[in-house]
XYZ file of N, CA and C in Angstrom:
411
model
N 15.901 -5.269 -11.555
C 17.047 -3.723 -11.642
C 16.529 -2.938 -10.980
N 17.615 -2.617 -10.192
C 17.794 -1.371 -9.304
C 16.721 0.049 -9.820
N 15.339 0.858 -9.125
C 14.982 2.319 -10.013
C 16.022 2.838 -10.542
N 17.054 3.051 -10.031
C 18.062 3.770 -9.820
C 19.250 3.571 -11.635
N 18.788 2.042 -11.286
C 19.518 1.108 -12.962
C 18.188 1.426 -14.012
N 17.226 1.579 -13.900
C 16.661 0.960 -14.549
C 16.603 2.597 -15.637
N 16.012 4.141 -14.244
C 16.423 5.905 -14.745
C 17.618 6.128 -15.960
N 18.928 4.908 -15.630
C 19.613 5.068 -16.034
C 19.721 3.849 -17.618
N 18.879 3.238 -17.957
C 19.341 2.937 -19.076
C 17.604 3.330 -19.682
N 16.612 3.966 -19.385
C 16.221 4.598 -19.961
C 15.826 6.133 -20.421
N 17.698 6.355 -19.435
C 17.812 7.823 -20.215
C 18.852 7.862 -21.756
N 19.640 5.972 -21.350
C 20.576 5.737 -22.568
C 19.673 5.302 -23.335
N 18.378 4.942 -23.401
C 17.729 4.798 -24.554
C 17.152 5.600 -25.383
N 16.919 7.037 -24.435
C 16.226 7.497 -25.297
C 17.179 8.646 -26.079
N 19.040 8.500 -25.484
C 20.058 9.215 -26.121
C 20.287 8.954 -27.267
N 20.493 6.888 -26.835
C 20.732 6.559 -28.046
C 20.058 6.485 -29.284
N 18.752 6.748 -29.210
C 17.587 6.633 -30.181
C 17.496 8.011 -31.405
N 17.761 8.945 -30.338
C 17.722 9.974 -30.100
C 19.162 10.918 -31.121
N 20.328 10.135 -30.928
C 21.516 9.566 -31.910
C 21.017 9.352 -33.107
N 20.422 8.072 -33.513
C 20.342 7.951 -34.190
C 19.493 8.761 -35.526
N 19.083 10.052 -34.662
C 17.559 10.019 -35.273
C 18.005 11.617 -36.432
N 19.329 11.240 -35.259
C 19.514 13.265 -35.400
C 20.966 13.447 -35.355
N 21.435 13.897 -36.154
C 22.937 13.847 -36.809
C 23.489 14.663 -35.361
N 23.328 16.334 -35.598
C 23.443 17.162 -34.968
C 23.786 16.405 -33.491
N 22.748 16.010 -32.544
C 22.536 15.838 -31.910
C 23.925 14.803 -31.301
N 23.899 13.828 -32.796
C 25.043 12.560 -32.344
C 26.483 13.014 -32.411
N 25.928 14.067 -32.728
C 27.789 14.890 -33.251
C 28.082 15.269 -31.399
N 27.259 16.027 -30.615
C 27.324 16.016 -29.233
C 27.137 14.886 -28.870
N 26.032 14.160 -28.740
C 26.430 12.511 -28.062
C 27.340 11.855 -27.604
N 28.627 11.513 -28.823
C 29.051 11.519 -28.835
C 30.688 12.000 -28.640
N 30.993 12.591 -27.934
C 31.996 13.840 -27.827
C 32.337 12.888 -27.039
N 33.611 12.788 -26.735
C 34.403 12.205 -26.208
C 35.159 12.485 -24.673
N 34.680 13.395 -23.719
C 34.719 13.902 -22.951
C 33.378 14.464 -22.039
N 31.982 13.557 -22.806
C 30.922 13.165 -21.677
C 31.179 11.573 -21.660
N 29.792 12.049 -21.254
C 29.701 9.976 -20.324
C 28.113 9.884 -19.757
N 28.044 8.593 -20.007
C 26.324 9.215 -19.537
C 26.328 9.322 -17.820
N 27.064 8.580 -16.911
C 27.319 8.668 -15.673
C 27.850 10.342 -14.863
N 28.215 10.890 -15.827
C 28.306 12.453 -15.291
C 26.844 12.476 -16.434
N 26.509 12.758 -17.192
C 24.944 12.780 -16.903
C 23.449 12.711 -16.618
N 24.040 11.694 -16.180
C 23.269 11.162 -14.846
C 23.481 11.879 -13.224
N 24.771 12.190 -12.914
C 24.639 13.318 -12.636
C 24.840 14.912 -12.100
N 24.679 15.338 -13.694
C 24.210 16.645 -13.253
C 22.723 16.180 -13.393
N 21.900 15.895 -14.399
C 20.475 15.470 -14.175
C 19.957 15.248 -12.432
N 20.532 14.532 -11.786
C 20.187 14.352 -10.538
C 20.220 15.534 -9.081
N 21.412 16.472 -9.827
C 21.955 17.134 -8.902
C 20.906 18.854 -9.289
N 20.501 18.793 -10.376
C 19.835 19.874 -10.923
C 17.983 19.864 -10.055
N 17.465 18.337 -10.193
C 16.335 17.623 -10.065
C 16.492 18.156 -8.204
N 17.594 18.093 -7.554
C 17.934 18.743 -6.323
C 17.886 19.738 -5.730
N 18.376 20.513 -6.813
C 18.310 22.376 -6.658
C 16.771 23.102 -6.766
N 16.164 21.597 -8.020
C 14.608 21.900 -8.064
C 13.489 22.832 -6.708
N 14.196 21.255 -5.608
C 13.594 21.542 -4.656
C 12.204 20.276 -5.069
N 11.372 19.939 -5.839
C 10.882 19.321 -6.908
C 11.029 17.502 -6.955
N 9.955 16.881 -6.932
C 10.150 15.682 -6.594
C 9.873 14.726 -7.634
N 8.796 15.257 -8.747
C 8.501 14.160 -10.279
C 8.473 15.781 -10.731
N 9.569 14.718 -12.254
C 9.948 15.660 -13.567
C 8.697 14.918 -14.364
N 8.304 15.673 -15.252
C 8.538 15.201 -16.955
C 9.027 14.249 -17.612
N 8.549 13.310 -18.872
C 9.887 12.779 -19.087
C 10.742 13.491 -19.852
N 9.861 14.533 -20.725
C 10.802 15.612 -21.667
C 11.485 17.077 -20.898
N 11.254 16.794 -19.347
C 11.908 18.117 -18.477
C 13.284 17.096 -18.470
N 13.403 16.009 -17.925
C 14.810 14.903 -17.408
C 15.425 14.698 -18.648
N 14.917 14.623 -19.833
C 15.527 14.482 -21.382
C 15.740 15.452 -22.251
N 15.241 16.973 -21.345
C 15.975 17.994 -22.340
C 17.002 18.708 -21.119
N 17.367 17.769 -19.942
C 18.129 18.146 -19.190
C 19.446 17.410 -19.639
N 19.375 16.595 -19.963
C 20.040 15.148 -20.838
C 20.233 15.826 -22.173
N 19.936 16.462 -22.937
C 20.385 16.731 -24.282
C 21.097 18.194 -23.782
N 20.851 18.859 -22.867
C 21.370 19.464 -22.549
C 23.001 19.792 -21.854
N 22.927 18.628 -21.185
C 24.307 18.222 -21.002
C 25.278 17.913 -21.649
N 25.111 17.342 -23.141
C 25.651 16.602 -24.712
C 26.286 17.772 -24.974
N 25.162 18.822 -24.505
C 25.380 20.058 -26.151
C 26.070 20.927 -25.588
N 26.311 21.233 -24.062
C 27.124 21.771 -23.562
C 28.310 22.042 -23.457
N 29.990 22.210 -23.949
C 31.277 21.551 -23.802
C 31.429 21.655 -22.322
N 31.007 22.948 -21.672
C 31.573 23.891 -20.338
C 30.696 23.189 -19.565
N 30.361 22.281 -18.690
C 28.972 22.244 -17.979
C 29.215 21.760 -16.586
N 29.374 22.259 -15.039
C 29.419 21.179 -14.770
C 28.456 20.627 -13.623
N 28.710 19.577 -13.264
C 27.616 18.063 -13.268
C 27.541 18.434 -11.908
N 28.099 18.848 -10.863
C 28.430 18.808 -9.337
C 28.704 17.288 -8.938
N 28.119 17.447 -7.462
C 28.956 16.083 -7.003
C 28.113 15.319 -6.960
N 28.778 13.888 -6.909
C 27.880 12.432 -6.714
C 27.023 12.097 -6.166
N 25.366 12.063 -6.201
C 24.546 11.510 -5.092
C 23.985 9.795 -5.335
N 23.984 9.743 -3.984
C 23.629 8.941 -3.645
C 22.306 7.932 -3.880
N 21.467 8.481 -4.509
C 19.965 8.447 -4.588
C 19.303 7.129 -5.077
N 18.123 6.558 -4.731
C 17.003 5.926 -5.558
C 15.956 6.863 -6.136
N 16.015 6.676 -7.700
C 15.202 6.999 -8.841
C 13.556 6.641 -9.720
N 12.743 6.771 -8.989
C 11.651 5.808 -9.539
C 11.142 6.048 -10.538
N 11.190 5.371 -11.830
C 10.830 5.924 -13.022
C 9.509 4.776 -13.272
N 8.752 5.836 -14.508
C 7.010 5.270 -14.206
C 7.070 4.493 -15.587
N 8.179 4.402 -15.823
C 7.664 2.903 -17.370
C 8.179 1.806 -17.814
N 6.917 1.128 -18.182
C 6.649 -0.438 -17.681
C 7.544 -0.930 -17.879
N 8.317 -2.280 -17.315
C 9.155 -2.676 -17.552
C 8.740 -4.702 -18.313
N 8.843 -4.908 -19.030
C 8.707 -6.257 -19.244
C 9.722 -7.147 -18.978
N 8.840 -7.420 -18.521
C 10.086 -8.875 -17.578
C 10.451 -10.331 -18.407
N 10.996 -11.203 -18.711
C 11.297 -11.857 -19.229
C 10.996 -13.137 -18.846
N 10.069 -14.606 -19.105
C 9.646 -15.780 -19.166
C 10.408 -16.176 -17.314
N 11.489 -15.999 -17.334
C 12.486 -16.422 -16.497
C 12.245 -15.673 -15.435
N 12.782 -14.539 -15.723
C 12.415 -13.625 -14.369
C 11.054 -13.590 -13.841
N 10.289 -13.584 -15.175
C 8.729 -13.557 -14.299
C 8.302 -15.132 -12.928
N 8.850 -16.221 -13.736
C 9.687 -17.874 -12.989
C 9.838 -17.302 -12.098
N 11.624 -16.758 -11.997
C 12.179 -16.685 -10.575
C 11.211 -15.969 -10.221
N 10.937 -14.514 -9.907
C 9.834 -14.143 -9.606
C 8.410 -14.616 -8.089
N 8.481 -15.441 -9.257
C 7.345 -16.213 -8.747
C 7.899 -17.175 -7.787
N 9.678 -18.052 -8.272
C 9.416 -18.850 -6.944
C 10.222 -17.868 -5.548
N 10.283 -17.498 -6.142
C 10.533 -15.747 -4.451
C 9.808 -15.824 -4.206
N 8.370 -15.274 -4.304
C 7.371 -14.974 -3.849
C 6.614 -16.355 -3.133
N 6.893 -17.105 -3.245
C 6.161 -18.620 -2.813
C 7.443 -18.862 -1.669
N 8.724 -18.800 -1.949
C 9.170 -19.090 -0.661
C 9.163 -18.528 0.697
N 9.110 -17.001 -0.330
C 8.974 -16.025 0.681
C 7.282 -16.071 1.753
N 6.244 -16.539 1.003
C 5.030 -17.184 1.646
C 5.034 -18.000 2.613
N 5.839 -18.788 1.654
C 6.058 -20.219 2.699
C 7.334 -19.879 3.939
N 7.781 -19.647 4.143
C 8.482 -19.068 5.536
C 7.587 -17.399 6.461
N 6.889 -17.335 5.783
C 6.384 -16.531 6.576
C 5.352 -17.315 7.412
N 4.190 -18.530 7.004
C 3.725 -19.591 6.926
C 4.322 -19.980 8.514
N 5.114 -20.762 8.359
C 5.968 -21.343 8.668
C 5.927 -20.692 9.944
N 7.076 -19.350 9.986
C 7.080 -18.942 11.000
C 5.947 -17.592 11.984
N 4.525 -18.698 11.832
C 3.406 -18.240 12.074
C 3.272 -19.437 12.773
N 3.502 -20.473 12.474
C 3.038 -21.256 13.196
C 3.949 -22.111 14.391
N 5.182 -21.541 14.042
C 6.314 -21.319 15.569
C 5.907 -20.694 16.844
N 5.100 -19.272 15.928
C 4.363 -18.265 16.810
C 3.605 -18.801 17.787
N 2.514 -19.348 17.163
C 1.566 -20.111 18.137
C 2.267 -21.341 18.514
N 3.123 -22.333 18.314
C 3.507 -23.374 19.187
C 3.549 -23.033 20.590
N 4.691 -21.228 20.200
C 5.635 -20.931 21.684
C 4.515 -20.331 22.867
N 3.289 -19.376 21.447
C 1.860 -18.898 22.368
C 1.055 -20.084 23.072
N 1.381 -21.722 22.629
C 0.085 -22.402 22.915
C 1.074 -22.777 24.211
N 2.276 -23.479 24.097
C 2.758 -23.828 25.307
C 3.413 -22.933 26.780
N 3.434 -22.157 26.269
C 3.473 -21.059 27.597
C 2.451 -20.930 28.502
N 1.650 -20.617 27.543
C 0.229 -20.882 27.679
C -0.397 -21.842 28.826
N -0.038 -22.986 28.606
C -0.081 -24.628 28.455
C 0.509 -24.812 29.961
N 2.307 -24.535 29.705
C 2.353 -24.588 31.439
C 2.138 -23.670 32.216
N 1.149 -22.500 32.112
C 0.781 -22.142 33.404
C -0.164 -22.709 33.934
N -1.195 -22.905 32.930
C -2.287 -23.463 33.690
C -2.778 -24.270 34.532
N -1.750 -25.306 34.356
C -1.245 -26.499 34.886
C -0.697 -26.449 36.287
N 0.530 -25.590 36.389
C 1.046 -25.123 37.367
C 0.328 -26.098 39.290
N 0.529 -26.485 40.117
C -0.387 -27.177 40.764
C 0.212 -25.936 41.979
N -0.986 -26.043 42.849
C -1.357 -24.927 44.146
C -1.406 -25.660 44.951
N -1.250 -24.742 46.521
C -1.456 -25.078 47.670
C -2.939 -26.167 47.681
N -3.722 -25.635 46.969
C -5.108 -26.375 47.268
C -5.401 -26.854 46.477
N -4.227 -27.586 45.331
C -4.714 -28.718 44.415
C -4.891 -29.656 45.803
N -6.171 -30.991 45.575
C -5.484 -32.125 46.104
C -5.750 -33.107 45.421
């Protein structure tokens, strides 16, 4: 899962949880003209305007709540970026096995490339060492 997608899922999980425990927020959260993608756009534009690079969860979640509570809010333009989330991601056993296999394949490819490079270096060194000269009899 990419960082930005994880960011989106983290915010969605928070908002879903808040809506189940806060009836007043649930009304705001279910407004037909509000959506998660616009919320993310609003938050990213707010982050960009601050000029800061790191925020607490409460700051980001507070901005999300603000987006849903306000009926008329300028979300800004869509921003293409990557977001890093500091929440632990729990991988399934299948995802762990896939990641392990990918790491093994990558390691094998790197080692094969190293061996090929050594052979090329050895061949060029050997060829230049055995060239005959006028003084060889």
